[in-house]
Every structure is written in structure tokens, then in C-alpha cells.
Coordinates of C-alpha atoms and ligand atoms in Angstrom, one line a residue:
M6 CA 57.4 -77.3 -70.0
E7 CA 56.0 -80.8 -70.4
R8 CA 52.6 -80.6 -71.9
K9 CA 49.7 -82.4 -70.2
V10 CA 48.9 -85.7 -71.8
R11 CA 45.5 -85.5 -73.4
V12 CA 44.4 -88.2 -75.8
R13 CA 41.2 -88.9 -77.7
F14 CA 39.4 -91.8 -79.1
A15 CA 37.4 -90.5 -82.0
P16 CA 35.2 -93.1 -83.6
S17 CA 32.7 -92.4 -86.3
P18 CA 29.2 -93.9 -85.5
T19 CA 28.9 -95.7 -88.7
G20 CA 28.2 -99.2 -87.3
P21 CA 29.3 -101.3 -84.4
L22 CA 32.8 -100.6 -83.0
H23 CA 35.2 -103.1 -84.4
I24 CA 37.6 -105.0 -82.1
G25 CA 40.5 -103.1 -83.7
G26 CA 38.8 -99.8 -82.7
V27 CA 38.5 -101.2 -79.2
R28 CA 42.3 -101.8 -79.1
T29 CA 42.8 -98.2 -80.3
A30 CA 40.6 -97.0 -77.4
L31 CA 42.4 -99.2 -75.0
Y32 CA 45.9 -98.0 -75.9
N33 CA 44.7 -94.4 -75.7
F34 CA 43.3 -95.1 -72.2
L35 CA 46.4 -96.9 -71.0
F36 CA 48.6 -94.1 -72.2
A37 CA 46.4 -91.5 -70.6
R38 CA 46.2 -93.2 -67.2
Q39 CA 49.9 -94.0 -67.1
H40 CA 50.7 -90.3 -67.6
G41 CA 47.9 -89.0 -65.3
G42 CA 46.4 -87.5 -68.5
D43 CA 42.9 -87.1 -69.8
M44 CA 41.0 -89.5 -72.1
I45 CA 38.5 -87.9 -74.4
L46 CA 35.7 -89.6 -76.4
R47 CA 34.8 -87.6 -79.4
I48 CA 32.1 -88.6 -81.8
E49 CA 33.1 -87.9 -85.4
D50 CA 29.7 -87.8 -87.1
T51 CA 30.3 -85.4 -89.9
D52 CA 29.6 -87.9 -92.6
S53 CA 25.8 -87.8 -92.5
N54 CA 25.4 -90.4 -95.2
R55 CA 27.1 -93.1 -93.1
F56 CA 25.4 -92.3 -89.8
V57 CA 23.9 -95.4 -88.2
P58 CA 21.4 -95.2 -85.4
G59 CA 22.4 -96.9 -82.2
A60 CA 26.1 -96.9 -83.1
E61 CA 27.0 -94.1 -80.5
D62 CA 25.2 -96.0 -77.7
Y63 CA 27.0 -99.1 -78.7
I64 CA 30.4 -97.4 -78.4
N65 CA 29.5 -96.1 -74.9
E66 CA 28.2 -99.5 -73.8
A67 CA 31.2 -101.4 -75.1
L68 CA 33.8 -99.1 -73.5
A69 CA 31.9 -99.2 -70.2
W70 CA 31.7 -103.0 -70.3
L71 CA 35.4 -103.2 -70.9
G72 CA 36.3 -100.7 -68.2
I73 CA 37.8 -98.2 -70.6
G74 CA 37.1 -95.0 -68.7
I75 CA 36.3 -91.7 -70.3
D76 CA 37.1 -88.4 -68.7
E77 CA 35.5 -86.1 -71.2
G78 CA 32.8 -86.8 -73.7
V79 CA 29.2 -86.4 -74.8
R80 CA 27.9 -88.1 -71.7
E81 CA 30.7 -87.1 -69.3
G82 CA 30.8 -83.5 -70.3
G83 CA 34.0 -81.4 -70.0
A84 CA 35.5 -78.0 -70.6
Y85 CA 36.2 -78.6 -74.3
G86 CA 32.8 -79.6 -75.5
P87 CA 30.6 -80.2 -77.4
Y88 CA 32.2 -83.6 -78.0
K89 CA 30.0 -84.5 -80.9
Q90 CA 31.2 -83.0 -84.2
S91 CA 27.7 -82.4 -85.6
E92 CA 27.2 -79.9 -82.7
R93 CA 30.3 -78.0 -83.6
R94 CA 29.3 -76.5 -87.0
D95 CA 29.9 -72.9 -86.0
I96 CA 33.4 -73.7 -85.0
Y97 CA 34.2 -75.4 -88.3
R98 CA 32.6 -72.7 -90.4
E99 CA 34.7 -70.1 -88.6
H100 CA 37.9 -72.1 -89.2
V101 CA 37.1 -72.7 -92.8
K102 CA 36.7 -68.9 -93.1
L103 CA 40.1 -68.4 -91.5
L104 CA 41.8 -70.6 -94.2
L105 CA 39.9 -68.9 -97.0
D106 CA 40.8 -65.4 -95.8
A107 CA 44.4 -66.4 -95.5
G108 CA 44.4 -67.8 -99.0
K109 CA 45.2 -71.3 -97.8
A110 CA 42.0 -72.7 -99.1
Y111 CA 39.6 -72.0 -102.0
I112 CA 36.1 -72.5 -103.1
A113 CA 35.4 -75.1 -105.9
F114 CA 32.1 -75.4 -107.8
D115 CA 32.9 -78.5 -109.9
T116 CA 29.9 -80.8 -110.1
P117 CA 30.2 -84.5 -109.6
A118 CA 29.6 -85.0 -113.3
E119 CA 32.5 -82.5 -114.1
L120 CA 34.8 -84.3 -111.8
E121 CA 33.8 -87.6 -113.3
K122 CA 34.6 -86.2 -116.7
A123 CA 38.0 -85.0 -115.6
R124 CA 38.8 -88.4 -114.2
A125 CA 37.7 -90.1 -117.4
E126 CA 39.7 -87.8 -119.6
H127 CA 42.9 -87.8 -117.6
P128 CA 44.0 -91.1 -116.1
N129 CA 45.4 -90.5 -112.6
F130 CA 43.6 -87.2 -112.4
Q131 CA 44.1 -85.5 -109.2
Y132 CA 42.8 -82.1 -108.1
D133 CA 46.0 -80.3 -107.4
A134 CA 48.5 -77.6 -108.6
T135 CA 48.7 -79.2 -112.0
T136 CA 45.0 -79.3 -112.7
R137 CA 43.2 -76.8 -110.5
M138 CA 43.4 -73.9 -112.9
Q139 CA 41.5 -76.0 -115.5
M140 CA 38.7 -76.6 -113.0
R141 CA 35.9 -74.3 -111.8
N142 CA 37.0 -72.6 -108.6
S143 CA 37.7 -69.4 -107.0
L144 CA 41.3 -69.4 -108.2
S145 CA 40.3 -70.0 -111.9
L146 CA 37.1 -68.0 -112.1
P147 CA 36.7 -64.2 -112.0
S148 CA 35.7 -63.0 -108.5
E149 CA 32.3 -61.6 -109.7
E150 CA 31.4 -65.0 -111.1
V151 CA 32.4 -66.6 -107.8
E152 CA 30.2 -64.2 -105.9
R153 CA 27.3 -64.7 -108.3
L154 CA 27.5 -68.5 -107.9
I155 CA 27.5 -68.3 -104.2
S156 CA 24.7 -65.8 -104.0
E157 CA 22.6 -68.1 -106.3
G158 CA 23.1 -70.8 -103.8
T159 CA 25.2 -73.0 -106.0
P160 CA 26.6 -75.9 -104.0
Y161 CA 30.4 -75.7 -103.5
V162 CA 33.2 -77.3 -101.5
V163 CA 36.2 -75.7 -99.9
R164 CA 39.5 -77.3 -100.9
F165 CA 42.8 -77.1 -99.2
L166 CA 45.4 -75.3 -101.3
I167 CA 48.4 -77.6 -101.3
E168 CA 51.7 -76.2 -102.5
P169 CA 53.6 -78.7 -104.6
G170 CA 57.2 -79.7 -104.2
R171 CA 57.6 -79.6 -100.4
D172 CA 58.9 -82.3 -98.2
V173 CA 56.4 -83.0 -95.4
E174 CA 57.8 -84.7 -92.4
V175 CA 55.6 -86.9 -90.2
N176 CA 57.3 -88.0 -87.0
D177 CA 55.5 -91.1 -85.7
L178 CA 56.4 -92.2 -82.3
I179 CA 56.3 -95.9 -83.3
R180 CA 57.4 -95.7 -86.9
G181 CA 59.9 -92.8 -86.7
K182 CA 60.3 -90.2 -89.4
V183 CA 58.3 -90.6 -92.6
T184 CA 58.9 -88.0 -95.3
I185 CA 56.6 -87.5 -98.3
N186 CA 56.5 -84.9 -101.0
S187 CA 53.5 -82.6 -101.1
S188 CA 53.2 -83.0 -104.9
I189 CA 51.6 -86.4 -104.4
L190 CA 48.8 -84.9 -102.3
D191 CA 45.6 -83.6 -103.8
D192 CA 43.7 -80.5 -102.7
K193 CA 41.5 -82.2 -100.2
V194 CA 37.9 -81.2 -99.6
L195 CA 37.6 -79.6 -96.2
Y196 CA 34.0 -78.5 -96.2
K197 CA 30.8 -79.0 -98.2
S198 CA 28.2 -76.3 -98.4
A199 CA 25.5 -78.8 -99.3
D200 CA 25.2 -80.1 -95.8
D201 CA 27.2 -77.3 -94.1
L202 CA 29.6 -79.8 -92.6
P203 CA 33.3 -80.2 -92.7
T204 CA 35.0 -83.3 -93.8
Y205 CA 36.9 -85.6 -91.4
H206 CA 40.3 -83.9 -92.1
L207 CA 39.2 -80.4 -91.1
A208 CA 37.1 -81.4 -88.2
N209 CA 39.7 -83.7 -86.8
I210 CA 42.5 -81.2 -86.9
V211 CA 40.4 -78.3 -85.5
D212 CA 39.1 -80.4 -82.7
D213 CA 42.5 -81.9 -81.8
H214 CA 43.9 -78.4 -81.6
L215 CA 41.0 -76.9 -79.6
M216 CA 40.8 -79.8 -77.3
E217 CA 44.5 -79.5 -76.7
V218 CA 45.2 -83.1 -77.7
S219 CA 48.8 -84.0 -77.0
H220 CA 49.0 -87.4 -78.7
V221 CA 47.0 -88.8 -81.6
I222 CA 47.0 -92.5 -81.2
R223 CA 45.0 -94.3 -83.9
G224 CA 45.0 -97.1 -86.4
E225 CA 47.5 -97.5 -89.2
E226 CA 44.9 -96.9 -91.8
W227 CA 45.1 -93.2 -90.9
L228 CA 48.8 -92.9 -91.6
P229 CA 48.3 -91.7 -95.2
S230 CA 46.3 -88.7 -93.9
A231 CA 49.0 -87.6 -91.5
P232 CA 51.1 -85.5 -94.0
L233 CA 47.9 -83.6 -95.0
H234 CA 47.2 -83.1 -91.3
V235 CA 50.7 -81.7 -90.7
L236 CA 50.1 -79.2 -93.5
L237 CA 46.8 -78.2 -92.0
Y238 CA 48.3 -77.5 -88.6
E239 CA 50.8 -75.4 -90.4
A240 CA 48.2 -73.5 -92.4
F241 CA 46.4 -72.6 -89.2
G242 CA 49.6 -71.5 -87.6
W243 CA 49.5 -74.3 -85.0
A244 CA 52.6 -76.2 -85.9
D245 CA 54.2 -75.6 -82.5
T246 CA 51.4 -77.3 -80.6
R247 CA 50.7 -80.1 -83.1
P248 CA 50.1 -83.4 -81.3
D249 CA 52.5 -86.3 -81.7
F250 CA 51.4 -89.0 -84.0
V251 CA 51.2 -92.7 -83.1
H252 CA 49.9 -95.1 -85.7
L253 CA 49.1 -98.5 -84.4
P254 CA 49.8 -101.7 -86.4
L255 CA 47.0 -103.4 -88.2
L256 CA 45.1 -106.3 -86.8
L257 CA 45.7 -109.2 -89.2
K258 CA 43.7 -112.3 -90.0
P259 CA 44.6 -115.3 -87.8
D260 CA 46.9 -116.7 -90.5
G261 CA 48.6 -113.3 -90.9
K262 CA 47.5 -112.9 -94.5
G263 CA 45.8 -109.5 -94.8
K264 CA 43.6 -107.3 -92.6
L265 CA 41.2 -108.8 -90.1
S266 CA 37.6 -108.6 -91.4
K267 CA 34.2 -109.4 -90.1
R268 CA 34.1 -112.3 -92.7
D269 CA 37.1 -113.9 -91.0
G270 CA 35.1 -114.0 -87.7
D271 CA 32.1 -115.5 -89.4
R272 CA 34.2 -118.1 -91.2
L273 CA 36.3 -119.1 -88.2
G274 CA 33.6 -118.6 -85.5
F275 CA 34.9 -115.8 -83.4
P276 CA 33.4 -112.4 -82.8
V277 CA 35.1 -109.2 -84.2
F278 CA 32.8 -107.0 -82.1
P279 CA 32.9 -106.4 -78.4
L280 CA 29.1 -106.7 -78.0
E281 CA 26.5 -108.3 -80.1
W282 CA 25.2 -106.0 -82.8
H283 CA 21.8 -106.0 -84.3
D284 CA 22.0 -104.2 -87.6
P285 CA 19.0 -101.7 -87.7
K286 CA 18.7 -101.9 -91.5
S287 CA 19.3 -105.5 -92.4
G288 CA 18.3 -107.1 -89.1
E289 CA 21.6 -109.1 -89.3
I290 CA 23.0 -110.1 -85.9
S291 CA 26.8 -110.1 -85.4
S292 CA 28.2 -111.9 -82.4
G293 CA 30.0 -110.1 -79.6
Y294 CA 32.6 -111.1 -77.0
R295 CA 30.2 -110.2 -74.1
E296 CA 27.4 -112.5 -75.3
K297 CA 29.9 -115.3 -76.2
G298 CA 30.7 -115.4 -72.5
Y299 CA 34.1 -113.6 -72.4
L300 CA 35.0 -111.7 -69.3
P301 CA 35.9 -108.1 -70.0
E302 CA 39.2 -108.5 -68.2
A303 CA 40.2 -111.3 -70.5
V304 CA 39.3 -109.3 -73.6
I305 CA 41.3 -106.4 -72.4
N306 CA 44.4 -108.5 -71.6
F307 CA 44.2 -110.3 -75.0
L308 CA 43.8 -107.0 -76.9
A309 CA 46.5 -105.3 -75.1
L310 CA 49.0 -107.8 -76.3
L311 CA 48.0 -107.5 -80.0
G312 CA 50.6 -105.0 -81.0
W313 CA 52.3 -104.4 -77.7
N314 CA 54.4 -106.4 -75.3
P315 CA 55.6 -105.6 -71.8
G316 CA 59.3 -106.3 -72.7
D317 CA 59.3 -109.7 -71.1
D318 CA 57.1 -112.8 -71.4
T319 CA 54.4 -111.8 -68.8
E320 CA 51.0 -112.6 -70.3
I321 CA 48.5 -112.2 -67.6
M322 CA 48.1 -108.5 -66.6
D323 CA 45.1 -106.7 -65.2
M324 CA 44.2 -103.2 -66.2
Q325 CA 46.4 -101.6 -63.5
Q326 CA 49.4 -103.7 -64.5
L327 CA 48.8 -102.8 -68.1
I328 CA 48.6 -99.1 -67.2
D329 CA 51.9 -99.4 -65.3
K330 CA 53.7 -101.3 -68.0
F331 CA 52.4 -99.8 -71.2
S332 CA 54.9 -98.1 -73.4
L333 CA 54.9 -96.9 -77.0
E334 CA 58.5 -98.2 -77.4
H335 CA 57.2 -101.7 -77.1
C336 CA 54.4 -101.2 -79.6
S337 CA 55.3 -103.1 -82.8
R338 CA 55.4 -101.6 -86.3
S339 CA 54.3 -104.8 -88.0
G340 CA 50.7 -106.1 -88.0
A341 CA 49.5 -108.3 -85.1
R342 CA 47.9 -111.6 -86.0
F343 CA 44.5 -112.0 -84.4
A344 CA 45.1 -115.3 -82.6
F345 CA 41.6 -115.8 -81.4
E346 CA 42.4 -119.2 -79.8
K347 CA 44.6 -117.4 -77.5
G348 CA 41.6 -115.3 -76.5
K349 CA 39.9 -118.4 -75.2
W350 CA 43.0 -119.2 -73.2
F351 CA 42.9 -115.7 -71.6
N352 CA 39.3 -116.2 -70.8
H353 CA 40.1 -119.5 -69.0
E354 CA 42.8 -117.8 -67.0
Y355 CA 40.5 -115.1 -65.9
L356 CA 37.6 -117.5 -65.2
M357 CA 39.9 -119.3 -62.7
K358 CA 40.4 -116.0 -60.9
V359 CA 36.7 -115.2 -60.4
P360 CA 35.8 -115.8 -56.7
V361 CA 33.7 -118.9 -56.5
D362 CA 30.6 -117.1 -55.0
E363 CA 30.7 -114.8 -58.0
L364 CA 31.1 -117.7 -60.4
T365 CA 28.1 -119.4 -58.6
N366 CA 25.9 -116.4 -59.4
M367 CA 27.2 -116.3 -63.0
F368 CA 26.4 -120.1 -63.4
K369 CA 22.9 -119.9 -62.0
P370 CA 21.2 -118.6 -65.2
V371 CA 23.0 -121.3 -67.1
L372 CA 21.6 -123.9 -64.7
E373 CA 18.1 -122.5 -65.1
A374 CA 18.4 -122.4 -68.8
N375 CA 19.2 -126.1 -68.7
G376 CA 16.0 -126.9 -66.6
V377 CA 17.6 -127.1 -63.2
M378 CA 15.4 -126.0 -60.3
L379 CA 17.6 -123.6 -58.4
S380 CA 15.7 -123.9 -55.2
A381 CA 16.8 -127.6 -54.9
Y382 CA 20.5 -126.6 -54.5
S383 CA 22.2 -124.5 -52.0
D384 CA 24.9 -122.0 -53.1
E385 CA 27.4 -124.1 -51.3
Y386 CA 26.4 -127.2 -53.4
I387 CA 26.7 -125.2 -56.6
S388 CA 30.1 -123.7 -55.7
R389 CA 31.5 -127.1 -54.7
A390 CA 30.4 -128.5 -58.0
I391 CA 32.0 -125.6 -59.8
D392 CA 35.2 -125.9 -57.9
M393 CA 35.6 -129.5 -59.0
V394 CA 35.2 -128.9 -62.7
K395 CA 36.2 -125.3 -63.4
S396 CA 39.8 -126.1 -64.4
R397 CA 38.3 -127.7 -67.5
A398 CA 36.2 -124.7 -68.6
N399 CA 37.0 -121.7 -70.8
F400 CA 33.6 -120.1 -70.4
V401 CA 30.8 -120.1 -67.8
N402 CA 28.7 -122.0 -70.3
D403 CA 31.3 -124.8 -70.4
L404 CA 30.7 -125.4 -66.7
W405 CA 27.4 -127.0 -67.6
D406 CA 29.0 -129.6 -69.8
Q407 CA 31.5 -130.4 -67.1
A408 CA 29.1 -130.3 -64.1
R409 CA 25.7 -131.4 -65.4
F410 CA 25.8 -134.7 -63.5
F411 CA 25.8 -132.8 -60.2
F412 CA 22.3 -131.6 -61.1
K413 CA 20.8 -134.3 -63.3
E414 CA 21.1 -138.0 -63.4
P415 CA 22.4 -139.4 -66.6
D416 CA 19.7 -139.6 -69.3
G417 CA 21.8 -142.0 -71.3
Y418 CA 25.2 -143.7 -71.1
A419 CA 28.2 -143.3 -73.4
E420 CA 28.2 -146.2 -75.9
K421 CA 32.0 -146.6 -76.1
D422 CA 32.3 -146.7 -72.3
I423 CA 29.6 -149.3 -72.0
K424 CA 31.5 -151.4 -74.5
K425 CA 34.7 -151.1 -72.5
R426 CA 33.4 -151.2 -68.9
W427 CA 30.0 -152.7 -68.5
K428 CA 30.5 -156.4 -69.0
E429 CA 28.8 -159.7 -68.0
G430 CA 28.9 -159.7 -64.3
T431 CA 29.1 -155.9 -63.9
P432 CA 25.5 -155.5 -62.7
E433 CA 26.1 -158.0 -60.0
I434 CA 29.3 -156.2 -58.9
M435 CA 27.4 -152.9 -58.8
E436 CA 24.7 -154.6 -56.6
E437 CA 27.5 -155.5 -54.3
L438 CA 28.9 -152.0 -54.4
I439 CA 25.4 -150.7 -53.4
G440 CA 25.7 -152.9 -50.3
V441 CA 29.2 -151.6 -49.5
L442 CA 28.0 -148.0 -49.8
E443 CA 24.9 -148.6 -47.7
S444 CA 27.1 -150.0 -44.9
L445 CA 29.4 -147.0 -44.7
D446 CA 29.1 -144.9 -41.5
D447 CA 30.6 -141.9 -43.2
F448 CA 29.9 -141.2 -46.8
S449 CA 32.5 -138.5 -47.2
S450 CA 35.1 -138.9 -49.9
S451 CA 38.0 -139.6 -47.6
A452 CA 36.1 -142.1 -45.6
A453 CA 34.3 -143.9 -48.5
E454 CA 37.3 -144.3 -50.7
P455 CA 39.5 -146.6 -48.6
V456 CA 36.5 -148.8 -47.8
V457 CA 35.4 -149.2 -51.4
L458 CA 39.0 -149.7 -52.7
G459 CA 39.5 -152.3 -49.9
W460 CA 36.5 -154.2 -50.9
I461 CA 37.6 -154.3 -54.6
A462 CA 41.1 -155.5 -53.5
N463 CA 39.6 -158.2 -51.2
K464 CA 37.4 -159.6 -53.9
G465 CA 40.2 -159.5 -56.4
Y466 CA 38.1 -157.4 -58.8
H467 CA 39.7 -155.3 -61.5
L468 CA 40.1 -151.8 -60.1
G469 CA 39.8 -149.9 -63.3
N470 CA 36.7 -151.9 -64.5
V471 CA 34.8 -151.5 -61.2
M472 CA 35.6 -147.8 -60.7
N473 CA 34.8 -147.0 -64.3
A474 CA 31.5 -148.9 -64.3
F475 CA 30.7 -147.0 -61.1
R476 CA 31.5 -143.7 -62.8
L477 CA 29.5 -144.7 -65.9
A478 CA 26.4 -145.3 -63.7
V479 CA 26.8 -142.0 -61.8
V480 CA 28.1 -139.6 -64.5
G481 CA 26.8 -141.2 -67.7
E482 CA 30.3 -141.5 -69.2
C483 CA 33.8 -142.2 -68.0
K484 CA 35.0 -138.7 -67.3
G485 CA 34.9 -136.1 -64.6
P486 CA 36.6 -135.2 -61.3
H487 CA 37.5 -137.6 -58.5
M488 CA 34.8 -140.2 -58.1
F489 CA 34.4 -140.1 -54.3
D490 CA 34.3 -136.3 -54.4
I491 CA 31.3 -136.6 -56.8
T492 CA 29.5 -139.1 -54.6
E493 CA 30.2 -137.1 -51.5
L494 CA 28.5 -134.0 -53.0
I495 CA 25.5 -135.7 -54.6
G496 CA 25.1 -137.9 -51.5
R497 CA 24.4 -141.5 -50.7
P498 CA 20.7 -141.7 -51.7
E499 CA 21.3 -140.2 -55.1
T500 CA 24.4 -142.3 -55.7
I501 CA 22.6 -145.5 -55.0
K502 CA 19.6 -144.4 -57.0
R503 CA 21.8 -143.9 -60.0
L504 CA 23.5 -147.2 -59.6
R505 CA 20.1 -149.0 -59.5
K506 CA 19.0 -147.1 -62.6
A507 CA 22.1 -148.1 -64.4
I508 CA 21.7 -151.7 -63.4
I509 CA 18.3 -151.7 -65.0
E510 CA 19.0 -149.6 -68.0
I511 CA 22.5 -150.6 -69.3
A512 CA 22.6 -153.8 -71.2
P513 CA 26.0 -155.4 -70.8
A514 CA 28.2 -155.4 -73.8
E515 CA 28.7 -158.7 -75.6
Ligands
LIG611 N1 36.8 -90.8 -87.0 C1 38.0 -91.5 -87.4 C2 37.7 -93.0 -87.2 O1 36.6 -93.3 -87.3 C3 39.1 -91.0 -86.4 C4 40.5 -91.3 -86.9 C5 41.4 -90.5 -85.9 O2 41.6 -91.0 -84.8 O3 42.0 -89.5 -86.3 O4 38.5 -93.8 -86.9

């Protein structure tokens, strides 16, 4: 019988969720939705030294912002809880005991100093079949001694007893079969009595089993742990229901040389976190995609294509299309370059799809921040302005640079345009233009344009010079959308006011 698809995203709350972690969550989500399966969010907080306050909330907020839905988790609840590992101590204790009783694990008392010494004395020291009998543990010590140490409260760890010389097969759905020999593995610590907590390896395997996880989809950095996990499943007698492994390719620096890091983001000016993060200890602020003005749909689309392709050259896909098209067969084995410039392109594409009334609401705070009195403009005015310039914007914030002249008269004029377009005689021609504009019955773009162009032709003026001087006066520089569309929107009085101001303020170039 086909088993129900159940996947989990299992972050450790040790800081803000990295963009690579977001991609892992996304692939899990796409896979779950495509197969009508369940998506679990499990918080792996067994490393108390690395716990960071606020990190769990950050994870929830980031996934919610991006539309990565969770079916079971700390907030969502579910039949397999608790979903936070620090609340599952009893379960782990019980499972550690199972391994100890079956002779698949043992108790070790070696202090950090003793381990240090062993490492110093034997280069390449590894706690394994070749060394464990020289160490202080329940295999090498008499059982009375072991009992005495435990009853005295001596801190200990439980180590996994790895038999050497066995070929361990990991079958990864992206990478195929990988075989390693168990002799290279060390007897990993599974549990520490000092904080009564398991390590990642034990908790992860026990939870995946109990939560009936069918596929473990995670970053490539976890591939080296997979053979150990295979052996753990075996030791528990769960080999038959072991989940399939899927290790996703690394996210690489934009130049492809090495793993993407926070420093690359700082250096090249792009966020490596979904949301802005305020470090509770250092106070340091790291930028986030949300605060930089990215749309969640654009981030999702961009991330989906970092390590996967739909098999053709389709680039723009919304969440539903991604769900329909996603497949592990089209995930790449090699690392994916983090081409952040492409992220801006995606944002542009999605910005163009936002309905104009929504865009208007998104633009209003930007207008306010730039000192524009919102009450002076109707929604229709704002949306018409946006429509004229949006093709040039990647972000909502860019709209201000492109559309400011719809809301403010120029507070200066571009030097290079003055040089080129505002000559001796220009002020007089602009005076004349004012007269032409005043005489128009209809100030709309389609009515004004032929009249003004006719006047220029009649007088034998240079079309480019006159129209650019007009633009310089109204916009402040020689750029922007169609001139008569601008004047139609700002209206006759404002257009004429700006022409008068320019005539007074701009000194003709020599
Ligand atoms: N807690 C691990 C992490 O932080 C989970 C790795 C896994 O998915 O097995 O990424």
C-alpha cells in the first residue's frame, strides 16, 4: 500500500531562519500539497546552549508571510504532538532506554578533559570500535562501578554502539545510492544526562518515526548524518518504515564559489533572511525580503527555481502552479547559485500583476513618508499615476522615484537637461506654449497633443527642443511617461504654474 505523504520542516530556533531554510520549507510544502499529504513544523530545540529567544516566532511569521502553510505544529496542534522537542523528554528517555536495554547503546563517563586528552594523544581520534575499550564507559568498566557512578550523579552521555565494517546504504531520491562503511562513523552521543536531553540525531529519528514521516527533505549539509540515521532506524527495528531521504543542493554565493553566507548579503546588498531580524543579544539588524519591499509571491517563485526547474523554461509560476509542477526528478544535485538580481526581476513581474487598487493602497504609505498630503489626491488620481510609471519599477518604493512629479512640483531641474534643452529663447517659447495651453477647449491628452504639435510645426520650432523644455519644466528632468498624459492628470492650472515657475527659475544655458 502506498504510504501517506507526511513531511516535516524541522528548524532549530538558533537564530533567524536563513533563506536556504525557507527553500527547504517550501520544497517540503510543495511536495506535501502535490501529494495531498501533511506538512509538519517541528521545532528542534534540544540544544539549549544555542537557543535564541524570538527565533521560533520568527519562523512562524516568515512561513505565514510566504504562504507556506503548516498542517501540524506547535500552533496548529495535531495528533502527533507535542511538536516541540523540549516537550518530548519522556519520549526520548524511553527510547534511549530501549537502545540501552537492547545493547545497541552504552553509557560513557569520559569528561571533556579526558576526551581532550585522547584527542591530543591520538591524532584522528574517534570514539569507536578501535578506541572505546580504552575509554571510561559501561562496556569497559565493571558493572558495579557503572552503577556507583550513576547513583553518585556523575554526568554521563549515552553513545550509539556502531559495529565496524558494515556497508551502509543511503538511498537519496535526488542523489541515488550512496554507500559508506560504518568503520568511518564514530559512536555518536545520543543523550546527555547533564541536561536530560537527547542530541539532534536521536530526537530527529525518534520523531520522524513517531510522526510517521514518509520523506525527509532537507539541506545537503545533513547528508553526512544520513548513514548514522539509517543505522539508528535499524537499531530501533524500524528499517521497514524508514522515510525516504531527499537532500537538497546547497545555495551558493552569487558567483558560484562556495556556500551562500550572511556576509555575501551584506557585501552585495541583498537580504539572506525572509524578514528583518533584530538580534536580541547584539542588537544587530539584518535586512529581510519583506522589509526590502519584496512581494511574498516573488520570493516564493524565485526560491522555487533555486535547485529545481519545471522541465521547460517557464519562469513565472504561482504557488498553485508550483505545487502542480514540482517534482524531485527535476531537483538538481549540484548547488544553485543565488542570483539575487533575478530576485528583483521576479519582484518586478509580480508587481505588474498586483491589481492597481491594491497597488494604490501599498503606495499610500510611501507617499505619506515623502510628505504628500493624501487628502489632496483621489484614489483614481494615484492609480492613474501608478499605471503610467509602474513598468519602470521593481519595488513599490521605486514608484516614488518614477511618479513624484505627479505629487510635487520640481524642486530643482536636472543640470544636464538644462544644458541641452533650455536655450536662449526657450523662456519665450514656453510663454507662447502657456498661451496655447490656455486656449485649449479640451485639456485631455488626445485633444491637447495635436494642437500643441500643430503649433510647433506652424512656427517651425524644433520639436525635440520644445517638448523637452516643456518636460523639464513639468517633471524637473527629461524623463517620464508620455508628456500629454502627465499634463492631463496634473491638470491645466498645475501645468501652467510649473511652466511659469520654470521660466523664472531656470537660467538659460550659454
Ligand atoms: N534541526 C535540523 C535543522 O536545524 C533539522 C535537520 C533535518 O531536517 O533533519 O536544520
